[in-house]
């Protein structure tokens, strides 16, 4: 399984995917995106469906075409309820992690 982490300050970026296109069996492997939503928040006025589309498009551009699951981790008490609902509607799994519990990569 390929693992992708969304993180970084100042905006989202794909990390851990490696450079270039996917090779062999990796092109169709299951992909799990782990999003540190506490340190890489949903931008104001951004539709979460666009975020999912951008993540999927970036993976396809690198020739990763396997099934994608996206899990967001962070202190959900800091996330507006309407944003939480919008994220859930996209299929993103929102996981509560109490403040200060996320590991820095």
C-alpha positions in Angstrom: 0.0 0.0 0.0 1.3 3.4 -0.9 1.0 6.0 1.8 0.7 9.8 1.2 0.8 12.4 3.9 -0.7 15.9 3.5 1.1 18.4 5.6 3.3 21.4 5.9 2.8 25.0 6.9 1.7 27.5 4.3 -0.4 25.1 2.3 -1.0 21.5 1.3 1.6 19.4 -0.5 1.9 15.8 -1.4 4.8 14.1 0.4 6.1 10.6 0.5 4.9 9.7 -3.0 8.4 10.0 -4.5 9.4 11.7 -7.7 8.1 10.8 -11.2 5.5 8.3 -12.2 4.4 5.2 -10.4 5.9 1.9 -11.5 4.6 -1.6 -11.8 2.2 -2.8 -9.1 2.4 0.6 -7.3 0.3 2.2 -10.0 -2.8 0.4 -8.9 -1.9 -0.1 -5.2 -4.3 1.1 -2.5 -3.5 4.7 -1.4 -4.0 6.0 2.0 -3.8 9.8 2.5 -3.2 10.9 6.1 -3.9 14.6 6.5 -2.7 16.6 9.6 -5.8 18.9 9.5 -4.7 20.7 12.6 -1.5 22.0 11.1 -2.7 22.1 7.5 -6.3 23.4 7.8 -9.0 23.7 5.2 -8.6 27.1 3.6 -11.4 29.6 4.2 -14.1 29.5 1.5 -12.6 26.3 0.0 -15.0 23.5 -1.0 -13.7 20.2 0.5 -14.8 18.5 -2.7 -12.2 20.5 -4.5 -9.5 19.3 -2.0 -10.4 15.7 -2.7 -10.4 16.3 -6.4 -7.0 18.0 -6.2 -5.5 15.2 -4.2 -6.9 12.6 -6.6 -5.7 14.6 -9.7 -2.2 14.9 -8.3 -2.0 11.2 -7.7 -3.3 10.4 -11.2 -0.8 12.8 -12.7 1.9 10.7 -11.1 0.2 7.6 -12.5 -1.1 6.4 -9.2 -4.6 5.0 -10.1 -5.4 2.7 -7.2 -8.3 3.3 -4.8 -7.8 6.3 -2.5 -8.9 6.7 1.1 -8.4 10.1 2.8 -8.2 10.3 6.6 -7.9 13.7 8.4 -6.4 13.8 11.9 -6.5 16.6 14.4 -8.3 18.2 17.3 -11.8 18.3 15.8 -13.0 20.7 18.5 -11.0 23.4 16.6 -12.8 22.7 13.3 -16.1 24.5 12.5 -19.1 22.1 12.4 -20.0 23.1 8.9 -16.5 22.2 7.7 -16.6 18.9 9.5 -19.9 18.1 7.8 -18.6 19.1 4.4 -15.5 16.9 4.8 -17.6 14.0 5.8 -19.8 14.4 2.7 -16.7 14.0 0.6 -15.9 10.6 2.1 -12.9 12.0 4.2 -12.6 10.2 7.5 -12.3 12.8 10.2 -10.4 11.5 13.3 -10.2 13.3 16.6 -6.8 13.6 18.1 -6.6 15.6 21.3 -4.4 18.8 21.1 -0.7 18.2 21.0 -1.0 14.5 20.3 0.1 14.5 16.6 3.6 13.5 15.8 5.7 15.9 13.8 7.1 14.1 10.7 
